[in-house]
């Protein structure tokens, strides 16, 4: 009888030690806070490539670029935004950017991205030709060379 008691006593000790070790390691590795952390994924911008190409074509990536157009109005900044386009943007998207703001690439990018997603979101040719020639850019022969230049840089 004593042999059985000794075996069960040893078994109890082993179980107790195993339980203590299990609980201790669980407490060591378990997070103290009961908060679920879900990392925010990096935003996906499908127009980033066309933004970079437009910057290269329009100003050679120069945010301070200035060009007086044939129509007598200046084109400003890294993607050469004209005042008429900015007025349209401010009206349509309820913003209040100034022409001087277009020297700031982050602000110019907001304007460019709004139009890129508005022209024809899945058609790069439409985006580039309409950026170059306005809303009717696809019907203007003058925008074909611009598209060819953009296409070669994509």
mmCIF file of C-alpha atoms in Angstrom:
data_model
loop_
_atom_site.group_PDB
_atom_site.id
_atom_site.type_symbol
_atom_site.label_atom_id
_atom_site.label_comp_id
_atom_site.label_asym_id
_atom_site.label_seq_id
_atom_site.Cartn_x
_atom_site.Cartn_y
_atom_site.Cartn_z
ATOM 1 C CA UNK A 1 0.000 0.000 0.000
ATOM 2 C CA UNK A 2 2.850 2.345 0.823
ATOM 3 C CA UNK A 3 4.311 1.878 -2.679
ATOM 4 C CA UNK A 4 1.077 3.059 -4.300
ATOM 5 C CA UNK A 5 0.928 6.086 -2.013
ATOM 6 C CA UNK A 6 4.540 7.015 -2.873
ATOM 7 C CA UNK A 7 3.809 6.758 -6.611
ATOM 8 C CA UNK A 8 0.726 8.947 -6.360
ATOM 9 C CA UNK A 9 2.663 11.462 -4.240
ATOM 10 C CA UNK A 10 5.397 11.640 -6.913
ATOM 11 C CA UNK A 11 2.776 11.968 -9.623
ATOM 12 C CA UNK A 12 1.101 14.806 -7.704
ATOM 13 C CA UNK A 13 4.451 16.646 -7.379
ATOM 14 C CA UNK A 14 5.139 16.289 -11.109
ATOM 15 C CA UNK A 15 1.689 17.554 -11.983
ATOM 16 C CA UNK A 16 2.043 20.485 -9.579
ATOM 17 C CA UNK A 17 5.455 21.454 -10.962
ATOM 18 C CA UNK A 18 4.178 21.150 -14.544
ATOM 19 C CA UNK A 19 1.180 23.301 -13.717
ATOM 20 C CA UNK A 20 3.315 25.968 -12.021
ATOM 21 C CA UNK A 21 5.758 26.081 -14.952
ATOM 22 C CA UNK A 22 2.935 26.287 -17.471
ATOM 23 C CA UNK A 23 1.221 29.132 -15.640
ATOM 24 C CA UNK A 24 4.495 30.991 -15.101
ATOM 25 C CA UNK A 25 5.526 30.833 -18.757
ATOM 26 C CA UNK A 26 2.040 31.834 -19.866
ATOM 27 C CA UNK A 27 2.185 34.902 -17.640
ATOM 28 C CA UNK A 28 5.661 35.738 -18.890
ATOM 29 C CA UNK A 29 4.670 35.727 -22.566
ATOM 30 C CA UNK A 30 1.051 36.855 -22.437
ATOM 31 C CA UNK A 31 0.450 40.577 -23.071
ATOM 32 C CA UNK A 32 -0.450 42.564 -19.968
ATOM 33 C CA UNK A 33 -3.029 44.650 -21.827
ATOM 34 C CA UNK A 34 -6.206 43.119 -23.073
ATOM 35 C CA UNK A 35 -6.104 45.162 -26.255
ATOM 36 C CA UNK A 36 -6.131 43.740 -29.723
ATOM 37 C CA UNK A 37 -3.576 45.470 -31.936
ATOM 38 C CA UNK A 38 -4.302 45.561 -35.656
ATOM 39 C CA UNK A 39 -1.607 47.388 -37.629
ATOM 40 C CA UNK A 40 -2.805 49.926 -40.172
ATOM 41 C CA UNK A 41 -1.807 48.774 -43.640
ATOM 42 C CA UNK A 42 0.143 51.109 -45.852
ATOM 43 C CA UNK A 43 -2.247 53.024 -48.054
ATOM 44 C CA UNK A 44 -2.496 51.962 -51.642
ATOM 45 C CA UNK A 45 -2.431 54.706 -54.214
ATOM 46 C CA UNK A 46 -3.025 53.436 -57.737
ATOM 47 C CA UNK A 47 -2.092 56.805 -59.236
ATOM 48 C CA UNK A 48 1.335 57.196 -57.634
ATOM 49 C CA UNK A 49 3.075 56.081 -60.825
ATOM 50 C CA UNK A 50 1.201 58.550 -63.012
ATOM 51 C CA UNK A 51 1.852 61.303 -60.468
ATOM 52 C CA UNK A 52 5.589 60.686 -60.752
ATOM 53 C CA UNK A 53 5.458 60.602 -64.549
ATOM 54 C CA UNK A 54 3.396 63.818 -64.701
ATOM 55 C CA UNK A 55 5.895 65.541 -62.385
ATOM 56 C CA UNK A 56 8.755 64.457 -64.624
ATOM 57 C CA UNK A 57 7.055 65.552 -67.853
ATOM 58 C CA UNK A 58 5.570 68.807 -66.600
ATOM 59 C CA UNK A 59 8.499 70.230 -64.621
ATOM 60 C CA UNK A 60 11.389 67.744 -64.482
ATOM 61 C CA UNK A 61 10.365 67.294 -60.827
ATOM 62 C CA UNK A 62 10.840 70.982 -60.056
ATOM 63 C CA UNK A 63 8.239 72.152 -57.510
ATOM 64 C CA UNK A 64 9.109 75.794 -58.238
ATOM 65 C CA UNK A 65 8.532 75.531 -62.000
ATOM 66 C CA UNK A 66 6.761 78.451 -63.671
ATOM 67 C CA UNK A 67 5.749 78.754 -67.314
ATOM 68 C CA UNK A 68 3.760 81.457 -69.044
ATOM 69 C CA UNK A 69 1.403 79.668 -71.430
ATOM 70 C CA UNK A 70 0.330 80.846 -74.889
ATOM 71 C CA UNK A 71 -3.069 81.748 -73.436
ATOM 72 C CA UNK A 72 -1.381 84.392 -71.273
ATOM 73 C CA UNK A 73 -1.841 82.530 -67.976
ATOM 74 C CA UNK A 74 0.930 80.921 -65.926
ATOM 75 C CA UNK A 75 1.289 77.236 -65.155
ATOM 76 C CA UNK A 76 2.596 76.751 -61.645
ATOM 77 C CA UNK A 77 4.460 74.095 -59.690
ATOM 78 C CA UNK A 78 5.523 70.511 -60.097
ATOM 79 C CA UNK A 79 2.594 69.519 -62.363
ATOM 80 C CA UNK A 80 2.066 72.951 -63.951
ATOM 81 C CA UNK A 81 -1.421 73.788 -62.704
ATOM 82 C CA UNK A 82 -3.219 76.747 -64.279
ATOM 83 C CA UNK A 83 -5.517 79.075 -62.395
ATOM 84 C CA UNK A 84 -8.602 77.953 -64.366
ATOM 85 C CA UNK A 85 -8.052 74.351 -63.268
ATOM 86 C CA UNK A 86 -7.528 75.435 -59.674
ATOM 87 C CA UNK A 87 -10.721 77.511 -59.670
ATOM 88 C CA UNK A 88 -12.602 74.487 -61.004
ATOM 89 C CA UNK A 89 -11.004 72.222 -58.383
ATOM 90 C CA UNK A 90 -11.831 74.582 -55.499
ATOM 91 C CA UNK A 91 -15.425 74.861 -56.663
ATOM 92 C CA UNK A 92 -15.983 71.153 -57.258
ATOM 93 C CA UNK A 93 -14.161 69.846 -54.203
ATOM 94 C CA UNK A 94 -14.985 72.726 -51.835
ATOM 95 C CA UNK A 95 -11.375 73.689 -51.208
ATOM 96 C CA UNK A 96 -9.660 77.058 -51.039
ATOM 97 C CA UNK A 97 -6.204 76.489 -52.506
ATOM 98 C CA UNK A 98 -4.420 79.460 -54.020
ATOM 99 C CA UNK A 99 -2.190 79.456 -57.073
ATOM 100 C CA UNK A 100 0.797 79.956 -54.754
ATOM 101 C CA UNK A 101 -0.183 76.727 -52.955
ATOM 102 C CA UNK A 102 0.610 74.853 -56.153
ATOM 103 C CA UNK A 103 4.309 75.408 -55.459
ATOM 104 C CA UNK A 104 3.845 72.955 -52.559
ATOM 105 C CA UNK A 105 4.024 69.452 -54.080
ATOM 106 C CA UNK A 106 1.717 67.908 -51.462
ATOM 107 C CA UNK A 107 -1.043 70.399 -52.301
ATOM 108 C CA UNK A 108 -0.486 70.096 -56.047
ATOM 109 C CA UNK A 109 -0.728 66.333 -55.635
ATOM 110 C CA UNK A 110 -4.178 66.671 -54.044
ATOM 111 C CA UNK A 111 -5.370 68.590 -57.103
ATOM 112 C CA UNK A 112 -3.729 66.186 -59.544
ATOM 113 C CA UNK A 113 -5.086 63.068 -57.798
ATOM 114 C CA UNK A 114 -8.614 64.481 -57.726
ATOM 115 C CA UNK A 115 -8.538 64.953 -61.483
ATOM 116 C CA UNK A 116 -6.761 61.653 -62.161
ATOM 117 C CA UNK A 117 -9.495 59.765 -60.346
ATOM 118 C CA UNK A 118 -12.164 61.890 -62.011
ATOM 119 C CA UNK A 119 -11.107 61.720 -65.685
ATOM 120 C CA UNK A 120 -11.184 58.007 -66.344
ATOM 121 C CA UNK A 121 -9.759 56.099 -63.407
ATOM 122 C CA UNK A 122 -8.727 52.917 -65.209
ATOM 123 C CA UNK A 123 -7.430 54.492 -68.397
ATOM 124 C CA UNK A 124 -3.975 56.074 -68.180
ATOM 125 C CA UNK A 125 -4.259 57.547 -71.671
ATOM 126 C CA UNK A 126 -7.423 59.441 -70.725
ATOM 127 C CA UNK A 127 -5.861 60.650 -67.492
ATOM 128 C CA UNK A 128 -2.752 62.026 -69.187
ATOM 129 C CA UNK A 129 -4.502 63.496 -72.214
ATOM 130 C CA UNK A 130 -7.209 65.147 -70.108
ATOM 131 C CA UNK A 131 -4.592 66.470 -67.681
ATOM 132 C CA UNK A 132 -2.798 68.020 -70.630
ATOM 133 C CA UNK A 133 -5.803 69.188 -72.625
ATOM 134 C CA UNK A 134 -8.577 69.619 -70.087
ATOM 135 C CA UNK A 135 -11.832 67.703 -69.885
ATOM 136 C CA UNK A 136 -11.943 67.318 -73.691
ATOM 137 C CA UNK A 137 -8.329 66.184 -73.909
ATOM 138 C CA UNK A 138 -9.236 62.878 -75.548
ATOM 139 C CA UNK A 139 -10.713 64.680 -78.538
ATOM 140 C CA UNK A 140 -7.719 67.009 -79.014
ATOM 141 C CA UNK A 141 -4.957 65.909 -81.388
ATOM 142 C CA UNK A 142 -2.575 68.188 -79.490
ATOM 143 C CA UNK A 143 -2.572 65.783 -76.522
ATOM 144 C CA UNK A 144 -1.418 62.721 -78.504
ATOM 145 C CA UNK A 145 2.277 63.614 -78.291
ATOM 146 C CA UNK A 146 1.904 64.275 -74.558
ATOM 147 C CA UNK A 147 0.414 60.800 -74.120
ATOM 148 C CA UNK A 148 3.244 59.232 -76.135
ATOM 149 C CA UNK A 149 5.799 60.931 -73.917
ATOM 150 C CA UNK A 150 3.963 59.796 -70.765
ATOM 151 C CA UNK A 151 3.546 56.253 -72.063
ATOM 152 C CA UNK A 152 7.287 55.964 -72.712
ATOM 153 C CA UNK A 153 7.966 56.847 -69.048
ATOM 154 C CA UNK A 154 5.427 54.472 -67.498
#
